[in-house]
Amino acid sequence: MNENDYQYVRIGEGEKQNVVQYGDVLFTLSSETPEEVGIGTVYLGHDEVYLNSFCFGIHIVNEKQAYPPYLSYYVSSTPFRKFIYPFAQGSTRFNLCKADFERASITLPSLDNQKRIYSVLNSITMKISIEKAMLEQYVTQKQHLLRQMFI
């Protein structure tokens, strides 16, 4: 989750809001398709942000079992999406059955393996980002050269 992807809210006096903390796993509760219910992200920032009513969060208490940067990849993975899919209920609007989801359990690799997997995935993500930036520069250069040819 990019720290620029959130908006400001006004909190009234006496109003209670749930604060999102580093490593919290956040899920959407509702969608128009069952495939998009439970889209997850992990908050890896340090600003004080609040959870809105359209999603719910899970706070990882035991940091020796889960590595938040790894979870940021895991909750977007195909196996995890297949795990979430059965919890989507509805016909025109699909909702995540939070109670069923909270009772479910997932198996994670050891903390060391999570860190290794994250390292590899992060390296690949950075490589893809660099390649995309280079592609954009090549496209811009090509457009410039084509304009120069037909002046």
Tab-separated table of C-alpha atoms in Angstrom:
chain	number	residue	atom	x	y	z
A	1	MET	CA	0.000	0.000	0.000
A	2	ASN	CA	1.453	3.301	-1.061
A	3	GLU	CA	1.341	5.952	1.659
A	4	ASN	CA	-0.147	8.374	-0.904
A	5	ASP	CA	-3.170	6.098	-1.470
A	6	TYR	CA	-5.197	7.335	1.464
A	7	GLN	CA	-7.391	10.341	2.069
A	8	TYR	CA	-7.970	12.608	5.039
A	9	VAL	CA	-11.027	12.114	7.246
A	10	ARG	CA	-12.601	14.261	9.885
A	11	ILE	CA	-13.004	12.538	13.236
A	12	GLY	CA	-15.679	14.044	15.426
A	13	GLU	CA	-15.321	14.519	19.155
A	14	GLY	CA	-16.139	11.274	20.941
A	15	GLU	CA	-15.940	9.295	17.691
A	16	LYS	CA	-13.782	6.181	17.793
A	17	GLN	CA	-11.748	5.098	14.760
A	18	ASN	CA	-9.557	2.031	14.343
A	19	VAL	CA	-5.937	3.013	13.817
A	20	VAL	CA	-4.015	1.025	11.224
A	21	GLN	CA	-0.560	-0.035	12.359
A	22	TYR	CA	2.522	-1.215	10.503
A	23	GLY	CA	1.983	-4.776	9.307
A	24	ASP	CA	-1.809	-4.764	9.539
A	25	VAL	CA	-3.446	-6.815	6.795
A	26	LEU	CA	-6.427	-4.997	5.256
A	27	PHE	CA	-9.236	-6.519	3.157
A	28	THR	CA	-12.141	-5.090	1.202
A	29	LEU	CA	-15.486	-6.325	2.507
A	30	SER	CA	-17.668	-5.845	-0.563
A	31	SER	CA	-17.490	-5.894	-4.357
A	32	GLU	CA	-19.591	-6.312	-7.487
A	33	THR	CA	-17.836	-9.599	-8.326
A	34	PRO	CA	-16.812	-12.476	-6.045
A	35	GLU	CA	-13.281	-12.366	-7.504
A	36	GLU	CA	-12.762	-8.868	-6.132
A	37	VAL	CA	-14.040	-9.469	-2.608
A	38	GLY	CA	-11.319	-9.647	-0.015
A	39	ILE	CA	-8.658	-7.878	-2.038
A	40	GLY	CA	-5.864	-7.575	0.460
A	41	THR	CA	-2.982	-5.280	1.184
A	42	VAL	CA	-0.573	-4.816	4.041
A	43	TYR	CA	0.108	-1.420	5.560
A	44	LEU	CA	3.872	-0.933	5.609
A	45	GLY	CA	3.815	2.760	6.450
A	46	HIS	CA	4.293	4.568	9.722
A	47	ASP	CA	1.814	7.460	9.493
A	48	GLU	CA	-1.306	7.406	11.639
A	49	VAL	CA	-4.091	6.251	9.348
A	50	TYR	CA	-7.560	4.909	10.092
A	51	LEU	CA	-9.548	1.966	8.805
A	52	ASN	CA	-12.702	2.866	6.863
A	53	SER	CA	-16.006	1.009	7.012
A	54	PHE	CA	-15.533	-0.638	3.606
A	55	CYS	CA	-12.723	-2.871	4.796
A	56	PHE	CA	-11.513	-4.733	7.826
A	57	GLY	CA	-8.073	-5.361	9.168
A	58	ILE	CA	-6.152	-8.042	10.946
A	59	HIS	CA	-3.410	-7.040	13.333
A	60	ILE	CA	-0.565	-9.549	13.461
A	61	VAL	CA	0.220	-10.019	17.126
A	62	ASN	CA	3.017	-12.591	16.856
A	63	GLU	CA	5.718	-11.027	14.679
A	64	LYS	CA	7.726	-14.270	14.904
A	65	GLN	CA	5.151	-16.018	12.705
A	66	ALA	CA	4.481	-13.441	10.012
A	67	TYR	CA	6.745	-11.031	8.143
A	68	PRO	CA	4.589	-8.088	6.949
A	69	PRO	CA	6.505	-7.415	3.700
A	70	TYR	CA	6.052	-11.099	2.758
A	71	LEU	CA	2.340	-10.879	3.606
A	72	SER	CA	2.029	-7.946	1.195
A	73	TYR	CA	2.862	-10.353	-1.618
A	74	TYR	CA	1.041	-13.333	-0.135
A	75	VAL	CA	-2.397	-11.682	0.135
A	76	SER	CA	-2.216	-10.913	-3.609
A	77	SER	CA	-1.135	-14.410	-4.611
A	78	THR	CA	-3.314	-16.851	-6.552
A	79	PRO	CA	-3.386	-19.441	-3.723
A	80	PHE	CA	-4.579	-16.827	-1.243
A	81	ARG	CA	-7.173	-15.472	-3.684
A	82	LYS	CA	-8.498	-19.039	-4.103
A	83	PHE	CA	-8.618	-19.314	-0.309
A	84	ILE	CA	-10.694	-16.102	-0.038
A	85	TYR	CA	-13.107	-16.885	-2.890
A	86	PRO	CA	-15.415	-19.279	-0.920
A	87	PHE	CA	-16.023	-16.578	1.711
A	88	ALA	CA	-17.663	-14.276	-0.885
A	89	GLN	CA	-21.450	-14.360	-0.528
A	90	GLY	CA	-24.147	-12.605	-2.536
A	91	SER	CA	-25.780	-12.398	-5.926
A	92	THR	CA	-25.706	-8.787	-7.165
A	93	ARG	CA	-23.248	-7.472	-4.618
A	94	PHE	CA	-20.739	-9.810	-3.005
A	95	ASN	CA	-19.647	-9.484	0.593
A	96	LEU	CA	-16.898	-11.152	2.530
A	97	CYS	CA	-18.278	-13.247	5.357
A	98	LYS	CA	-15.945	-11.837	7.961
A	99	ALA	CA	-16.969	-14.266	10.727
A	100	ASP	CA	-16.186	-17.319	8.564
A	101	PHE	CA	-12.950	-15.734	7.403
A	102	GLU	CA	-11.867	-15.015	10.989
A	103	ARG	CA	-12.366	-18.687	11.925
A	104	ALA	CA	-10.289	-19.928	8.985
A	105	SER	CA	-6.586	-20.589	9.311
A	106	ILE	CA	-3.743	-20.251	6.867
A	107	THR	CA	-0.354	-21.889	6.894
A	108	LEU	CA	2.682	-19.725	6.387
A	109	PRO	CA	6.281	-20.735	5.701
A	110	SER	CA	8.821	-20.259	8.489
A	111	LEU	CA	9.810	-16.656	9.208
A	112	ASP	CA	13.231	-17.205	7.579
A	113	ASN	CA	11.587	-18.597	4.447
A	114	GLN	CA	9.129	-15.698	4.372
A	115	LYS	CA	12.070	-13.297	4.414
A	116	ARG	CA	13.852	-15.203	1.631
A	117	ILE	CA	10.710	-15.367	-0.508
A	118	TYR	CA	10.081	-11.661	0.059
A	119	SER	CA	13.652	-10.842	-0.941
A	120	VAL	CA	13.318	-12.719	-4.237
A	121	LEU	CA	9.855	-11.297	-5.013
A	122	ASN	CA	10.962	-7.780	-4.113
A	123	SER	CA	14.015	-8.088	-6.402
A	124	ILE	CA	11.769	-9.213	-9.245
A	125	THR	CA	9.322	-6.369	-8.554
A	126	MET	CA	12.156	-3.831	-8.606
A	127	LYS	CA	13.479	-5.314	-11.866
A	128	ILE	CA	10.034	-5.087	-13.448
A	129	SER	CA	9.729	-1.478	-12.280
A	130	ILE	CA	13.092	-0.597	-13.825
A	131	GLU	CA	12.175	-2.373	-17.077
A	132	LYS	CA	8.854	-0.500	-17.266
A	133	ALA	CA	10.625	2.832	-16.723
A	134	MET	CA	13.126	1.978	-19.451
A	135	LEU	CA	10.305	0.987	-21.810
A	136	GLU	CA	8.586	4.326	-21.189
A	137	GLN	CA	11.833	6.132	-21.986
A	138	TYR	CA	12.280	4.125	-25.199
A	139	VAL	CA	8.713	4.896	-26.273
A	140	THR	CA	9.290	8.599	-25.601
A	141	GLN	CA	12.584	8.490	-27.498
A	142	LYS	CA	10.932	6.673	-30.432
A	143	GLN	CA	8.143	9.281	-30.599
A	144	HIS	CA	10.696	12.085	-30.526
A	145	LEU	CA	12.773	10.487	-33.292
A	146	LEU	CA	9.693	9.853	-35.446
A	147	ARG	CA	8.630	13.507	-35.080
A	148	GLN	CA	12.130	14.610	-36.087
A	149	MET	CA	11.983	12.429	-39.203
A	150	PHE	CA	8.763	14.021	-40.455
A	151	ILE	CA	9.419	17.696	-39.736
